[in-house]
């Protein structure tokens, strides 16, 4: 389940992002670009990140790139292996379980503490509509992205920048698992209707019902994903490439 394509091809794709850096190039902006590329599956789990090809494509110094790598290592998206380089992290099954433990604590607490309706649901409504549209068009990667947006918008209801940042990191890690499973249709189709049910409950002001639906949703999703992921990493683990 390794990555195909040469380092030059991967670096060449990044060249399109160079304009995003502007005149105030920083390690944080480089980290943002690489984080997005990892989330999109451009750099898959197990891929070695070449300082030469990425630094050349983005036009940044080696020190800036290393600082970006350090930031993403802190976020558990990359791992540094002594004398080998920097790689996109391959998560263990225990990591998946811990991610869902964190999601349940954060997401359910947000819904529990929403207060009195009506709730600001525009972001959730867009995410649900985007997922349903992409499903009708057979764009299952789009469904996956819309589902991630649904959960980020759910946490955004708390109005907490700290929670938003925590959830961004947790969901970025989760996408590393999705790239290994690589079957967004099977992963996300069962939850389209459940996203809609949670949204409908919140629209109706039924916060307690929405919290229960969400808890069941996350428990079922964890069980499904752990089962599939455990089988994959045992029988066909991601290979280190680059």
Coordinates of C-alpha atoms in Angstrom, one line a residue:
X1 CA 0.0 0.0 0.0
X2 CA 3.0 2.3 -0.7
X3 CA 3.1 5.5 -2.6
X4 CA 3.9 5.7 -6.3
X5 CA 5.6 8.5 -8.0
X6 CA 9.1 10.0 -7.8
X7 CA 10.3 12.6 -5.4
X8 CA 10.5 15.1 -8.2
X9 CA 6.8 14.5 -9.1
X10 CA 5.8 15.1 -5.5
X11 CA 8.0 18.2 -5.3
X12 CA 6.6 19.5 -8.6
X13 CA 3.1 19.3 -7.3
X14 CA 4.0 21.4 -4.4
X15 CA 5.4 24.1 -6.7
X16 CA 1.8 25.2 -7.3
X17 CA 1.6 26.1 -3.6
X18 CA 4.6 28.4 -3.7
X19 CA 2.5 31.5 -4.4
X20 CA 0.7 30.9 -1.1
X21 CA 3.8 31.8 0.8
X22 CA 4.0 35.3 -0.5
X23 CA 6.8 37.6 0.8
X24 CA 6.4 36.7 4.4
X25 CA 7.3 33.0 4.2
X26 CA 7.3 31.3 7.6
X27 CA 7.6 27.8 9.0
X28 CA 3.9 28.0 10.0
X29 CA 2.8 28.7 6.5
X30 CA 4.9 25.8 5.2
X31 CA 3.4 23.6 7.9
X32 CA -0.1 24.7 6.8
X33 CA 0.7 23.7 3.2
X34 CA 2.2 20.3 4.2
X35 CA -0.6 19.6 6.6
X36 CA -3.2 20.2 3.8
X37 CA -1.2 18.0 1.4
X38 CA -1.1 15.2 4.0
X39 CA -4.8 15.5 4.7
X40 CA -5.5 15.3 1.0
X41 CA -3.4 12.1 0.7
X42 CA -0.8 13.8 -1.5
X43 CA 1.8 12.5 1.0
X44 CA 0.5 9.2 2.3
X45 CA 1.4 7.4 5.6
X46 CA 4.9 6.0 5.3
X47 CA 6.1 8.5 2.7
X48 CA 9.6 10.0 3.3
X49 CA 9.5 13.8 2.9
X50 CA 12.6 15.0 1.0
X51 CA 14.0 18.3 2.2
X52 CA 15.6 18.9 -1.2
X53 CA 12.5 18.4 -3.4
X54 CA 10.0 20.1 -1.0
X55 CA 12.3 22.9 -0.1
X56 CA 13.1 23.5 -3.8
X57 CA 9.4 23.4 -4.8
X58 CA 8.4 25.9 -2.2
X59 CA 11.5 28.0 -2.4
X60 CA 12.2 27.9 1.3
X61 CA 15.4 27.5 3.3
X62 CA 16.3 24.2 4.9
X63 CA 16.0 25.7 8.3
X64 CA 12.5 26.9 7.6
X65 CA 11.5 23.5 6.3
X66 CA 13.0 21.7 9.3
X67 CA 11.0 24.0 11.6
X68 CA 7.8 23.1 9.7
X69 CA 8.7 19.5 10.0
X70 CA 9.2 20.0 13.8
X71 CA 5.7 21.6 14.1
X72 CA 4.0 18.7 12.3
X73 CA 6.0 16.2 14.3
X74 CA 4.6 17.9 17.4
X75 CA 1.1 17.4 15.9
X76 CA 1.9 13.7 15.4
X77 CA 1.5 13.9 11.7
X78 CA 5.2 13.3 11.0
X79 CA 7.9 11.2 12.7
X80 CA 11.6 11.7 12.6
X81 CA 13.7 8.5 12.3
X82 CA 17.4 8.9 13.2
X83 CA 19.7 8.6 10.2
X84 CA 16.7 8.0 7.9
X85 CA 14.7 11.2 7.7
X86 CA 11.2 12.5 8.2
X87 CA 8.2 10.4 7.3
X88 CA 4.4 10.8 7.3
X89 CA 3.3 8.9 10.4
X90 CA 1.7 5.5 10.3
X91 CA -0.7 5.2 13.2
X92 CA -1.1 2.2 15.4
X93 CA -4.5 0.7 16.3
X94 CA -4.1 2.1 19.8
X95 CA -3.8 5.6 18.2
X96 CA -7.1 5.1 16.5
X97 CA -8.8 4.1 19.8
X98 CA -7.3 7.2 21.5
X99 CA -8.4 9.5 18.7
X100 CA -12.0 8.4 19.2
X101 CA -11.7 8.7 23.0
X102 CA -10.7 12.3 22.5
X103 CA -13.4 12.9 19.9
X104 CA -16.1 11.6 22.2
X105 CA -15.0 13.7 25.1
X106 CA -14.8 16.9 23.0
X107 CA -17.7 16.6 20.6
X108 CA -20.2 15.2 23.1
X109 CA -19.2 17.9 25.7
X110 CA -19.8 20.6 23.1
X111 CA -23.3 19.4 22.3
X112 CA -24.0 18.9 26.0
X113 CA -23.0 22.5 26.9
X114 CA -24.8 24.2 24.0
X115 CA -27.3 26.0 26.2
X116 CA -30.7 27.1 24.9
X117 CA -31.8 26.9 21.3
X118 CA -31.8 28.1 18.6
X119 CA -28.2 27.1 17.7
X120 CA -26.1 28.6 14.9
X121 CA -26.2 25.7 12.5
X122 CA -25.3 27.3 9.2
X123 CA -21.9 25.5 9.1
X124 CA -23.3 22.2 10.0
X125 CA -26.1 22.6 7.4
X126 CA -23.6 23.3 4.6
X127 CA -21.5 20.3 5.6
X128 CA -24.4 18.0 5.5
X129 CA -25.6 19.3 2.2
X130 CA -22.1 19.0 0.7
X131 CA -21.9 15.4 1.8
X132 CA -25.3 14.5 0.4
X133 CA -24.5 16.2 -2.9
X134 CA -21.1 14.5 -3.2
X135 CA -22.7 11.1 -2.5
X136 CA -25.3 11.7 -5.3
X137 CA -22.4 12.5 -7.6
X138 CA -20.4 9.4 -6.5
X139 CA -17.6 11.6 -5.2
X140 CA -16.8 9.6 -2.0
X141 CA -13.6 11.5 -1.3
X142 CA -15.7 14.6 -1.3
X143 CA -18.1 12.9 1.1
X144 CA -15.1 12.1 3.4
X145 CA -14.0 15.8 3.3
X146 CA -17.6 17.0 4.0
X147 CA -17.8 14.6 7.0
X148 CA -14.6 16.0 8.4
X149 CA -16.1 19.5 8.0
X150 CA -19.3 18.4 9.8
X151 CA -17.4 17.4 12.9
X152 CA -15.2 20.6 12.8
X153 CA -18.3 22.7 12.5
X154 CA -19.9 20.8 15.4
X155 CA -17.0 21.6 17.7
X156 CA -17.0 25.2 16.4
X157 CA -20.4 25.6 18.0
X158 CA -18.5 25.9 21.3
X159 CA -17.0 29.2 20.1
X160 CA -13.6 28.1 21.5
X161 CA -10.4 28.6 19.5
X162 CA -8.6 26.1 21.7
X163 CA -11.2 23.4 21.0
X164 CA -11.1 24.3 17.3
X165 CA -7.3 23.8 17.2
X166 CA -7.5 20.6 19.2
X167 CA -10.1 19.2 16.8
X168 CA -8.1 20.2 13.7
X169 CA -5.2 18.2 14.9
X170 CA -7.3 15.2 15.9
X171 CA -9.1 15.0 12.6
X172 CA -5.9 15.5 10.7
X173 CA -4.5 12.4 12.5
X174 CA -7.7 10.6 11.7
X175 CA -7.3 11.2 8.0
X176 CA -4.0 9.3 8.1
X177 CA -6.1 6.3 8.9
X178 CA -8.6 7.0 6.2
X179 CA -5.7 7.1 3.6
X180 CA -4.6 3.6 4.7
X181 CA -8.2 2.2 4.5
X182 CA -8.7 4.0 1.2
X183 CA -12.4 3.1 0.9
X184 CA -14.3 6.3 1.6
X185 CA -17.5 4.8 0.2
X186 CA -17.7 2.1 2.8
X187 CA -16.4 4.3 5.6
X188 CA -18.7 7.3 5.2
X189 CA -21.9 6.3 3.4
X190 CA -23.5 4.8 6.6
X191 CA -23.0 8.1 8.4
X192 CA -24.5 10.5 5.9
X193 CA -28.0 9.9 7.3
X194 CA -26.7 10.0 10.8
X195 CA -25.2 13.5 10.2
X196 CA -28.6 14.6 9.0
X197 CA -30.3 13.1 12.1
X198 CA -27.9 15.0 14.4
X199 CA -28.5 18.2 12.5
X200 CA -32.3 17.7 12.6
X201 CA -32.2 17.1 16.4
X202 CA -30.2 20.3 16.9
X203 CA -32.6 22.2 14.6
X204 CA -35.5 21.0 16.8
X205 CA -33.7 22.2 19.9
X206 CA -33.3 18.6 21.1
X207 CA -29.8 18.8 22.5
X208 CA -30.0 15.7 24.7
X209 CA -31.2 13.6 21.7
X210 CA -28.4 15.0 19.5
X211 CA -25.8 14.2 22.2
X212 CA -27.1 10.6 22.4
X213 CA -27.1 10.2 18.6
X214 CA -23.5 11.6 18.4
X215 CA -22.2 9.3 21.1
X216 CA -23.7 6.2 19.4
X217 CA -22.3 7.5 16.1
X218 CA -18.8 7.8 17.4
X219 CA -18.9 4.4 19.2
X220 CA -20.1 2.7 16.0
X221 CA -17.6 4.5 13.8
X222 CA -14.7 3.6 16.2
X223 CA -15.6 0.0 16.2
X224 CA -16.0 -0.2 12.4
X225 CA -12.7 1.7 11.7
X226 CA -10.6 -0.2 14.3
X227 CA -11.8 -3.5 12.9
X228 CA -10.9 -2.6 9.3
X229 CA -7.7 -0.8 10.1
X230 CA -6.4 -3.6 12.4
X231 CA -6.9 -6.1 9.6
X232 CA -5.1 -3.9 7.1
X233 CA -2.0 -3.1 9.2
X234 CA -1.6 -6.8 10.0
X235 CA -2.0 -8.1 6.5
X236 CA -0.8 -5.2 4.2
X237 CA 0.9 -2.5 6.3
X238 CA 1.8 0.8 4.6
X239 CA 5.3 0.7 3.2
X240 CA 8.0 3.3 3.7
X241 CA 8.6 5.1 0.4
X242 CA 10.7 8.0 -0.8

